[in-house]
XYZ file of C-alpha atoms in Angstrom:
291
model
C -28.614 -59.176 7.450
C -27.231 -56.140 9.734
C -22.463 -57.082 10.061
C -21.094 -55.847 13.386
C -18.810 -53.843 13.466
C -15.217 -55.426 14.925
C -13.325 -53.633 17.376
C -9.841 -54.216 17.948
C -9.218 -54.292 22.180
C -7.544 -51.196 23.483
C -3.573 -51.867 24.343
C -3.282 -51.547 28.306
C -2.121 -48.623 29.347
C 2.018 -48.245 29.892
C 4.213 -45.908 30.776
C 6.714 -47.306 28.841
C 5.042 -46.763 25.590
C 3.940 -43.001 27.012
C 7.675 -42.116 27.879
C 9.423 -44.131 24.476
C 6.147 -40.751 23.281
C 7.740 -38.200 24.757
C 10.835 -37.429 22.164
C 8.334 -36.807 19.240
C 5.600 -35.094 21.719
C 8.434 -32.166 21.833
C 9.987 -32.077 18.759
C 6.181 -31.768 17.766
C 4.847 -29.031 19.320
C 9.369 -26.853 18.808
C 7.990 -26.978 15.981
C 4.363 -25.358 16.441
C 6.455 -23.087 18.238
C 8.307 -22.109 15.273
C 6.166 -22.275 13.084
C 3.398 -20.388 14.189
C 4.286 -18.977 16.778
C 6.346 -15.650 14.334
C 2.209 -15.790 12.143
C 0.649 -15.262 15.316
C 3.076 -12.072 16.613
C 2.749 -11.611 12.899
C -0.725 -10.781 13.458
C -1.182 -9.503 16.921
C 1.687 -7.116 16.171
C -1.149 -5.391 13.708
C -3.484 -4.541 15.498
C -0.384 -2.756 18.109
C 0.225 1.406 18.454
C 3.100 3.111 17.831
C 2.931 3.899 21.625
C 2.509 -0.534 21.600
C 5.176 -1.434 19.911
C 7.324 1.689 21.728
C 6.841 1.560 25.626
C 5.466 -2.223 25.832
C 7.466 -5.733 26.104
C 8.572 -7.434 22.872
C 5.408 -10.209 23.393
C 2.650 -7.800 24.809
C -0.219 -8.291 23.023
C -2.322 -5.906 21.880
C -4.748 -3.691 24.024
C -7.587 -2.654 21.797
C -8.214 -6.326 19.355
C -10.159 -4.508 16.942
C -8.754 -1.792 15.970
C -8.117 -2.366 12.560
C -7.446 1.539 11.991
C -3.612 0.370 10.656
C -4.239 -1.908 7.420
C -6.335 1.094 6.533
C -3.273 2.762 6.462
C -1.576 0.659 5.267
C -3.846 -0.367 2.110
C -4.879 3.881 1.949
C -1.502 5.622 1.856
C 1.595 2.912 1.219
C -0.596 2.063 -1.376
C -0.592 -1.047 -0.893
C -3.292 -1.334 -4.477
C -0.866 -0.228 -7.385
C 2.106 -2.493 -5.493
C -0.240 -5.557 -5.404
C -1.770 -5.059 -9.882
C 1.611 -4.166 -10.423
C 2.413 -7.630 -8.867
C 0.064 -9.357 -10.074
C 1.106 -7.698 -13.820
C 4.043 -9.170 -13.631
C 3.918 -13.256 -12.236
C 0.804 -13.917 -13.854
C 2.424 -13.266 -17.983
C 5.463 -14.043 -16.485
C 4.022 -17.593 -15.113
C 2.043 -18.819 -18.360
C 5.894 -18.381 -20.731
C 7.358 -20.521 -18.076
C 4.124 -23.136 -17.408
C 4.047 -22.803 -21.672
C 7.215 -23.522 -22.950
C 8.742 -25.605 -19.854
C 5.614 -28.293 -19.644
C 6.560 -28.168 -23.674
C 9.908 -28.277 -23.481
C 9.954 -31.140 -20.105
C 7.308 -32.523 -23.490
C 9.396 -32.435 -26.416
C 13.245 -33.815 -24.108
C 11.311 -36.565 -22.263
C 8.709 -38.026 -24.620
C 10.213 -37.339 -28.530
C 12.868 -38.834 -29.584
C 15.449 -37.042 -31.539
C 19.327 -36.289 -31.634
C 20.798 -33.483 -29.000
C 17.975 -33.561 -26.539
C 20.713 -35.189 -23.670
C 22.631 -32.268 -24.298
C 19.560 -29.954 -25.246
C 18.603 -31.266 -20.978
C 22.098 -30.955 -19.773
C 21.736 -27.018 -21.320
C 19.150 -26.832 -18.942
C 20.510 -28.489 -15.412
C 23.447 -25.917 -15.412
C 21.035 -23.226 -16.600
C 20.232 -23.422 -12.686
C 23.365 -23.194 -11.613
C 23.851 -20.246 -12.586
C 23.341 -16.837 -10.010
C 20.420 -14.731 -10.650
C 23.085 -12.197 -8.870
C 25.253 -12.938 -11.991
C 22.779 -12.053 -15.125
C 21.094 -8.928 -13.338
C 23.512 -6.048 -14.262
C 24.289 -7.831 -18.421
C 20.248 -7.506 -17.944
C 20.299 -4.232 -16.974
C 22.145 -2.870 -19.176
C 20.218 -4.683 -21.791
C 17.012 -3.234 -21.146
C 18.075 0.384 -20.966
C 19.287 0.209 -23.775
C 15.763 -1.093 -25.601
C 14.032 1.226 -23.573
C 12.471 -1.455 -21.280
C 13.801 0.006 -18.002
C 9.892 2.258 -17.646
C 7.671 -1.025 -17.901
C 6.779 -4.289 -16.026
C 8.673 -6.110 -19.262
C 12.180 -6.400 -17.108
C 10.411 -8.787 -14.524
C 8.666 -10.638 -17.128
C 11.796 -11.865 -19.467
C 13.333 -12.399 -16.538
C 11.691 -14.964 -14.673
C 10.481 -16.885 -17.052
C 14.046 -16.426 -17.834
C 15.488 -18.062 -14.534
C 11.950 -20.717 -14.118
C 12.682 -22.059 -17.169
C 15.833 -24.312 -16.548
C 14.530 -25.560 -12.572
C 10.179 -25.956 -14.786
C 11.713 -27.597 -18.122
C 14.166 -29.753 -15.364
C 11.195 -31.110 -13.552
C 8.526 -31.337 -15.960
C 10.897 -33.860 -18.067
C 10.745 -35.274 -14.458
C 6.955 -35.840 -14.241
C 6.946 -37.505 -17.892
C 9.494 -39.903 -17.431
C 7.225 -40.713 -15.354
C 4.116 -42.104 -17.791
C 4.518 -44.916 -18.522
C 5.982 -45.101 -22.520
C 2.733 -46.988 -23.483
C -0.055 -44.538 -23.369
C 2.238 -42.493 -26.181
C 2.331 -45.669 -28.461
C -0.823 -45.888 -27.961
C -2.201 -42.958 -28.777
C 0.449 -42.611 -31.888
C -1.335 -46.184 -33.094
C -4.759 -44.250 -33.128
C -3.563 -42.072 -35.281
C -2.882 -38.946 -32.900
C -0.394 -36.662 -34.235
C 2.218 -35.134 -32.414
C 0.353 -32.584 -31.360
C -2.544 -34.182 -30.272
C -0.696 -36.279 -27.593
C 0.552 -33.368 -25.951
C -2.630 -31.573 -25.453
C -5.066 -34.957 -24.948
C -3.138 -37.247 -23.661
C 0.573 -35.486 -22.057
C -0.346 -32.944 -20.054
C -3.988 -33.888 -18.241
C -1.168 -37.247 -17.194
C 0.868 -34.052 -15.302
C -1.857 -31.644 -14.374
C -1.566 -32.670 -11.093
C 2.336 -31.711 -11.326
C 1.891 -28.413 -13.574
C 0.136 -27.110 -10.851
C 2.791 -27.991 -8.208
C 5.645 -26.768 -9.876
C 3.572 -22.891 -10.797
C 2.565 -22.580 -7.235
C 6.789 -22.998 -6.982
C 7.242 -20.588 -9.210
C 4.736 -18.647 -8.412
C 5.688 -17.932 -4.357
C 9.401 -17.882 -6.263
C 8.386 -14.703 -8.359
C 6.062 -13.250 -5.767
C 8.924 -12.798 -3.142
C 11.255 -11.580 -4.814
C 13.117 -7.969 -3.807
C 16.560 -8.774 -5.993
C 14.717 -8.652 -9.600
C 12.555 -6.075 -8.711
C 14.769 -3.908 -6.625
C 16.612 -3.846 -9.344
C 14.744 -3.030 -12.738
C 11.767 -0.702 -11.018
C 12.788 3.070 -11.375
C 9.208 3.981 -10.474
C 6.939 4.128 -7.153
C 4.263 3.323 -9.755
C 5.990 0.195 -10.902
C 6.752 -1.845 -8.534
C 6.334 -4.650 -6.588
C 4.611 -6.163 -2.901
C 7.829 -6.910 -1.917
C 9.638 -3.537 -2.781
C 6.692 -1.336 -2.427
C 7.185 -2.636 1.721
C 10.721 -1.188 1.950
C 8.689 2.381 1.616
C 7.077 2.197 5.164
C 11.029 3.292 6.187
C 10.675 6.677 6.814
C 13.512 9.653 6.840
C 15.841 7.880 8.971
C 15.294 5.012 9.941
C 11.730 4.755 11.197
C 9.777 2.305 10.877
C 6.104 2.338 11.423
C 5.375 -0.344 12.565
C 1.780 -0.966 13.095
C 1.198 -0.606 8.913
C 4.554 -2.359 8.510
C 3.298 -4.886 10.197
C -0.403 -5.072 8.376
C 0.637 -4.702 5.105
C 3.159 -7.557 5.713
C 0.254 -9.462 7.196
C -1.897 -8.583 4.074
C 1.287 -10.624 1.984
C 1.348 -13.536 4.412
C -2.393 -14.339 4.025
C -3.450 -14.006 0.827
C -0.015 -16.365 -0.965
C -1.357 -19.297 2.813
C -4.325 -18.989 1.236
C -4.113 -19.208 -2.408
C -1.450 -22.225 -1.260
C -3.687 -23.853 1.543
C -7.051 -24.179 -1.674
C -3.753 -25.547 -3.640
C -2.542 -27.869 -1.011
C -4.793 -31.386 -2.028
C -3.255 -31.033 -6.034
C 0.375 -29.716 -4.592
C 1.073 -33.119 -3.102
C -0.825 -35.005 -5.857
C 1.826 -33.348 -7.954
C 4.751 -34.406 -5.573
C 3.404 -37.679 -5.188
C 3.013 -38.767 -9.445
C 6.680 -36.935 -9.829
C 8.631 -39.499 -6.984
C 6.606 -42.770 -8.786
C 8.276 -44.413 -11.821
C 5.419 -45.193 -14.165
């Protein structure tokens, strides 16, 4: 027995319908230019020589599309491996502490019933409203007296403290979307609170954890102010602070290596986002629907 697919009849071409879609395509084109052109300009600029930057127009394309000397110079002479290592050592421990503490606190504030949880959640919300610039000087004084200024621990502690309020609030929102009957069923089956958290609660918000983790990752990875304040030696600088070293004496800039270093940083983070894109979309949808 065979089945025949039923095709919908194609609507006849209409001038009015085409004209109505023109504004939409104009907006899409403008958005693509705004988003894609800076990335294209950055990548093509990383292939130009210093002479091309100084003598040719800004929008001119590189004369040699296979000139990777700027990348070699940025990686070797610009000390990028050290800066990438410091960024990784500062980002992932602080990200781990932020996610573990934030998910546990979100579960405790939204699923567990105890006196004063509403007040504690408001305290975390108040932490979101405090500008990070206000606490840098007091924290620097504390780290200096504690002898932590010659290490990456000030960055790890500060990133964790600043990222925790938003993480707790977002995870509490995601746990709110999980039906309470699931946790009640786990309790009736004999699971204690820890087993309920790890075996029931955490798997239900796994995609949301990826979303929150990526939001915090980009905040920490792209941070300049905190890293610039607490890193006193070149060997401790992160990638964002290290990019400042490409500005030479009297403000002279080697544009090619600078563009190459920025391109390496941008492409690495963009590849991570594209790899986790589906999980991010699922996590955002999970927090938008009340179960």
